[in-house]
Short mmCIF file of C-alpha atoms and ligand atoms in Angstrom, two decimals:
data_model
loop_
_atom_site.label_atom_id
_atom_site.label_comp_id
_atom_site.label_asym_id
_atom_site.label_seq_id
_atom_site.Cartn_x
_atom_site.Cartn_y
_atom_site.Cartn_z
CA UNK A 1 0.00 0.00 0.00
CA UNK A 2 2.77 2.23 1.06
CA UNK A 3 4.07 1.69 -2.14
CA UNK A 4 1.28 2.16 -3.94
CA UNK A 5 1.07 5.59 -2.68
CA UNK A 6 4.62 6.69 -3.72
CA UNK A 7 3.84 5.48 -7.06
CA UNK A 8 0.79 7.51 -7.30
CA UNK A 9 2.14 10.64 -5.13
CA UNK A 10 4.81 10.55 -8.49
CA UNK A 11 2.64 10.45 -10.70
CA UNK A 12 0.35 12.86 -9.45
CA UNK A 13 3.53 15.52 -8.75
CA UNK A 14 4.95 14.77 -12.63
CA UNK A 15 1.56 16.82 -14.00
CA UNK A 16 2.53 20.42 -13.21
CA UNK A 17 0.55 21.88 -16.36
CA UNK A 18 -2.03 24.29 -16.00
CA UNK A 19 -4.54 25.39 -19.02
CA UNK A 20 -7.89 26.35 -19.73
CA UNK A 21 -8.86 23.18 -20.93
CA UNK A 22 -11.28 22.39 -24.35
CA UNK A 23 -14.19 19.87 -23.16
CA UNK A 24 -16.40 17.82 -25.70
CA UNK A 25 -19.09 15.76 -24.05
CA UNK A 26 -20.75 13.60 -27.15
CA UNK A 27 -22.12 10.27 -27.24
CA UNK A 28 -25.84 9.07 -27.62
CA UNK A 29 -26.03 8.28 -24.02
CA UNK A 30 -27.87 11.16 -21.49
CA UNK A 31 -25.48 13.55 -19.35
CA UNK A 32 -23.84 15.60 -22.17
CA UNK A 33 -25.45 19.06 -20.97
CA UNK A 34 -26.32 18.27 -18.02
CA UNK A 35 -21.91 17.64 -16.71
CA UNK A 36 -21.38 20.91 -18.11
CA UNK A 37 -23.77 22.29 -16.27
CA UNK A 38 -22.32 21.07 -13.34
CA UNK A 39 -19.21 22.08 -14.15
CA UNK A 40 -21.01 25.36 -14.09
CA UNK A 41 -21.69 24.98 -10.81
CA UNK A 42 -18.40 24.21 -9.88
CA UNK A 43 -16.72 27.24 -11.42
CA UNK A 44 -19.30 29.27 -10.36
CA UNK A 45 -18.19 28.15 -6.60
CA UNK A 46 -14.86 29.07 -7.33
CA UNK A 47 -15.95 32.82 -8.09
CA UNK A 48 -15.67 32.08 -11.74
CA UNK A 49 -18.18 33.72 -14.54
CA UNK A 50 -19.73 31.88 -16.76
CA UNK A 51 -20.99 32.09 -20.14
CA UNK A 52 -23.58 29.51 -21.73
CA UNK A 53 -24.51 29.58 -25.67
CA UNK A 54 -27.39 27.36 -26.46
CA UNK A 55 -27.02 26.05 -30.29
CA UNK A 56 -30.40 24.89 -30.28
CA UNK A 57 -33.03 26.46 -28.68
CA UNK A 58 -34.89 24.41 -26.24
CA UNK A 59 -38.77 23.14 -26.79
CA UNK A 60 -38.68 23.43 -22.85
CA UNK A 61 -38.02 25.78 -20.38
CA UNK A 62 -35.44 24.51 -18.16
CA UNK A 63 -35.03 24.08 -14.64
CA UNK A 64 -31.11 24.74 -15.37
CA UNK A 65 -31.96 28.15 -17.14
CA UNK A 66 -34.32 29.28 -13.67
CA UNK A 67 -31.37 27.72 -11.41
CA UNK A 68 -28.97 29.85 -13.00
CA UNK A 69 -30.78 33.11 -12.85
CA UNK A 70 -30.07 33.31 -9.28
CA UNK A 71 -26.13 33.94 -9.82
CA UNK A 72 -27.23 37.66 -12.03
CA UNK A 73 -24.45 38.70 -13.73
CA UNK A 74 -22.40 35.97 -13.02
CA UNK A 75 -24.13 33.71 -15.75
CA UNK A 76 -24.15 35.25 -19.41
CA UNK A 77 -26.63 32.67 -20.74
CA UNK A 78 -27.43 33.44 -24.47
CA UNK A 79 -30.17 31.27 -26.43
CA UNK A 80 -30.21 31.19 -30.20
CA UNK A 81 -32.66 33.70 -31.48
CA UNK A 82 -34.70 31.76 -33.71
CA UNK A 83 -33.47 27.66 -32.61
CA UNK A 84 -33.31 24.90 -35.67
CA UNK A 85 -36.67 25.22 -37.49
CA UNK A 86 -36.53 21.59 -38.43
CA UNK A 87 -40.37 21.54 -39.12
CA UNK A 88 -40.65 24.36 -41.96
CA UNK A 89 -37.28 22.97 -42.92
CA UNK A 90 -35.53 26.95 -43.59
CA UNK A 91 -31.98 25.80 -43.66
CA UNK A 92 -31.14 29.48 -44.53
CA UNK A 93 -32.72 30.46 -41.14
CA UNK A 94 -30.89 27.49 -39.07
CA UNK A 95 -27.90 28.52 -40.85
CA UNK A 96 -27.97 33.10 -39.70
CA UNK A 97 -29.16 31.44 -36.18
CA UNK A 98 -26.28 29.48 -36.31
CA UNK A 99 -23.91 32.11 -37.20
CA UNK A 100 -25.82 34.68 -34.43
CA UNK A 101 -25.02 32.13 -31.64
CA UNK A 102 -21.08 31.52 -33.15
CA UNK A 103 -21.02 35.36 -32.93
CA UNK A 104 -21.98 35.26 -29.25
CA UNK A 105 -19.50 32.69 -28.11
CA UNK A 106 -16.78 34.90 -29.76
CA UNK A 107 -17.75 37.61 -27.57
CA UNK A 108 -18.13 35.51 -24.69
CA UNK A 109 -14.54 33.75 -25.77
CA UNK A 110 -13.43 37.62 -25.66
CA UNK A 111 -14.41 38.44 -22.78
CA UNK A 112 -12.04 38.32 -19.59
CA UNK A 113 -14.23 38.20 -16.95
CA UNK A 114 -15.25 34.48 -18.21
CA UNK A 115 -13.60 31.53 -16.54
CA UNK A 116 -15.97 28.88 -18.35
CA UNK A 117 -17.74 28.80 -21.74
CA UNK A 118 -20.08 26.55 -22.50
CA UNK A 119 -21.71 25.97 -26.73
CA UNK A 120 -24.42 23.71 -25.66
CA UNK A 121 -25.24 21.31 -29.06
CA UNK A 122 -22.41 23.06 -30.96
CA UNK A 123 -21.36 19.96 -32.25
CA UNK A 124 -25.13 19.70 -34.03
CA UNK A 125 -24.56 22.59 -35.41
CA UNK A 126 -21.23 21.66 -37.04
CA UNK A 127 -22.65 18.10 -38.13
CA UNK A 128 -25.17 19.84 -40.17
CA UNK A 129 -22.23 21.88 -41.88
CA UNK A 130 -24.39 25.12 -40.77
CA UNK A 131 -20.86 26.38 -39.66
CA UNK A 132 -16.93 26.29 -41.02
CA UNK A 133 -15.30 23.62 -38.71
CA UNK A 134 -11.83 24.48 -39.30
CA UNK A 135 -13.23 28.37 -38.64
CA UNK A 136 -14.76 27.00 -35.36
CA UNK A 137 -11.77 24.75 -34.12
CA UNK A 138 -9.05 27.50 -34.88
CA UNK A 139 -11.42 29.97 -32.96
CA UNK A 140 -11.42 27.18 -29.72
CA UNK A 141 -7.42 26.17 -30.01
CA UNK A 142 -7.03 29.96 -30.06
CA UNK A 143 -8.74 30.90 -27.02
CA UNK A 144 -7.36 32.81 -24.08
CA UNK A 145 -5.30 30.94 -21.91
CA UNK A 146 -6.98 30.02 -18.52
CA UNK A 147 -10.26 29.67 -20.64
CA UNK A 148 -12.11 26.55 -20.01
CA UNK A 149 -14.47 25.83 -23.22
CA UNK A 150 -16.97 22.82 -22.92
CA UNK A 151 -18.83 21.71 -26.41
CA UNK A 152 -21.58 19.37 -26.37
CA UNK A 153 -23.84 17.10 -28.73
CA UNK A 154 -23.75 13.89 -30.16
CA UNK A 155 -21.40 13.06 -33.00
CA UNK A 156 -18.53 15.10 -32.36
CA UNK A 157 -16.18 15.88 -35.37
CA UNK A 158 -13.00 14.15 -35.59
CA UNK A 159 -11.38 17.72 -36.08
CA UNK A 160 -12.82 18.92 -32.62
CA UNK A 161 -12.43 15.56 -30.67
CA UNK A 162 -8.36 16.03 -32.08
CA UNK A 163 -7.99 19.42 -30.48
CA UNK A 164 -10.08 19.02 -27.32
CA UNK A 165 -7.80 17.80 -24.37
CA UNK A 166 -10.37 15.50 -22.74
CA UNK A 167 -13.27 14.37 -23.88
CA UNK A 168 -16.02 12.25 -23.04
CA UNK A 169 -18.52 9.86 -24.53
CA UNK A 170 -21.53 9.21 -22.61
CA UNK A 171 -22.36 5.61 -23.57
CA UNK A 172 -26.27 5.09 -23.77
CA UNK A 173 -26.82 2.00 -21.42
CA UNK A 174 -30.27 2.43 -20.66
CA UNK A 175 -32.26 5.06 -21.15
CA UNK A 176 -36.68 4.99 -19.57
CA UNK A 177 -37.28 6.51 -22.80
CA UNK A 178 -37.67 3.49 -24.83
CA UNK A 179 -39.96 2.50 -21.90
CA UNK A 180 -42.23 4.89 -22.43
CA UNK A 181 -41.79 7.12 -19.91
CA UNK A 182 -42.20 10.90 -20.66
CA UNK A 183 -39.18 13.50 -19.99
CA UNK A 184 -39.16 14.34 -16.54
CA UNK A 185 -39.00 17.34 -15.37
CA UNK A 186 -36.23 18.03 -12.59
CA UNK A 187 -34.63 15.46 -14.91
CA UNK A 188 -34.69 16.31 -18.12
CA UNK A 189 -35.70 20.05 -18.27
P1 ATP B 1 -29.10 16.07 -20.64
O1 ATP B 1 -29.49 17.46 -21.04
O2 ATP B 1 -30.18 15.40 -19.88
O3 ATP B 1 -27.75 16.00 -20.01
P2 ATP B 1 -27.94 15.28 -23.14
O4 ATP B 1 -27.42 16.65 -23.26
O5 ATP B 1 -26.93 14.18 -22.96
O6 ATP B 1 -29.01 15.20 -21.98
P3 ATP B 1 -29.25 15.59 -25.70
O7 ATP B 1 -28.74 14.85 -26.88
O8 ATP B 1 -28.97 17.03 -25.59
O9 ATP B 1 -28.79 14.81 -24.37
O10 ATP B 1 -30.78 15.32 -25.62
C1 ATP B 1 -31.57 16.02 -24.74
C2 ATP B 1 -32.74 15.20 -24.27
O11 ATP B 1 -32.80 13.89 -24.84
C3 ATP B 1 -32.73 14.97 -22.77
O12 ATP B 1 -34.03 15.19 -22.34
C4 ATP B 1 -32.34 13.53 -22.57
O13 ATP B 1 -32.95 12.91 -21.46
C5 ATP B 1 -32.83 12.91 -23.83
N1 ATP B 1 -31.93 11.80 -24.16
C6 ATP B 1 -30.60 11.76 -24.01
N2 ATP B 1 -30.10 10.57 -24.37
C7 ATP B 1 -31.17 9.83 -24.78
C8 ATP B 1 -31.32 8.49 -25.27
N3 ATP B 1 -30.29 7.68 -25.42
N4 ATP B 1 -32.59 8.08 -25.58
C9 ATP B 1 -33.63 8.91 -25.44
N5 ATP B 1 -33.55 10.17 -24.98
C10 ATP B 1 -32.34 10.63 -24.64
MG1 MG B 2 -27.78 18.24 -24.50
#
């Protein structure tokens, strides 16, 4: 055990680098949004601001979005004007919402007073093409130092899994969904 502990205390020592870090939560299992909003919470505990860009705008109102009024100013939370129209189909309108949230997060990426940034289905976004990738991964790899960025969405491009520094697929084991149980609310909105 004693051992076991050196080894460890080594290892633990050897990783002296610190860096606002690029997060991708993807997968087709639940949790993507939902761990970056609790690393949200966690910033926000360490005095941080934080910034939150919603790529698609919700059908719900969210218990997250009431939660997080509480902190004021301390929570720049920006939805996409119009959201994905995916019923009338207006791929020119997805695409200028698209482009009005990307605009956003460059302010918010601007902005010193942010610690933590999250684009909230960005990676939907970028799956439908509705914005450059290599535009959109040069903007993250270019971000101020000390800036933590989390992206979220299924199917993460290669291009942005390659430049994120951790990221993390939630696996879907189970979900009460194919049960036929309704979204919760507390749970999912
Ligand atoms: P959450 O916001 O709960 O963390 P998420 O961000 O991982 O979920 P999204 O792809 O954004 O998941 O989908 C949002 C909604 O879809 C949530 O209400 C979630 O419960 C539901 N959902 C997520 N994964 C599944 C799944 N595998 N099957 C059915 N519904 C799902
Ligand atoms: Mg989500």
């Amino acid at each position: 055990m004693e051992k076991r502990k050196a080894v460890q205390d080594a290892e633990v020592a050897a990783k002296t680098i610190e860096k606002g870090l690029l997060i991708v939560n993807t997968g087709p299992g639940k949790g993507k949004t939902t761990a970056a909003l609790g690393l949200a919470l966690r910033a926000l505990g360490r005095g941080r601001r934080v910034g939150i860009v919603q790529f698609i705008k919700g059908a719900w109102d969210t218990g997250e979005k009431h939660a997080l009024a509480a902190f004021g100013e301390r929570v720049a939370w920006h939805t996409m004007g119009e959201g994905f129209t995916w019923e009338t189909q207006d791929k020119a309108r997805d695409i200028a919402a698209c482009r009005e949230a990307w605009a956003k997060a460059l302010e918010l990426m601007a902005d010193p007073t942010i610690g933590l940034l999250i684009l909230d289905e960005l990676n939907i976004a970028l799956r439908y093409d509705y914005l450059d990738l290599d535009a959109v991964v040069g903007a993250l790899q270019a971000r101020r130092p000390g800036l933590h960025v989390v992206v979220t969405g299924r199917n993460a491009k290669p291009a942005l899994i390659e430049a994120a520094d951790l990221v993390t697929e939630m696996g879907n084991v189970k979900h009460h969904f194919s049960a036929g149980v309704k979204a919760q609310e507390g749970i999912e909105f």
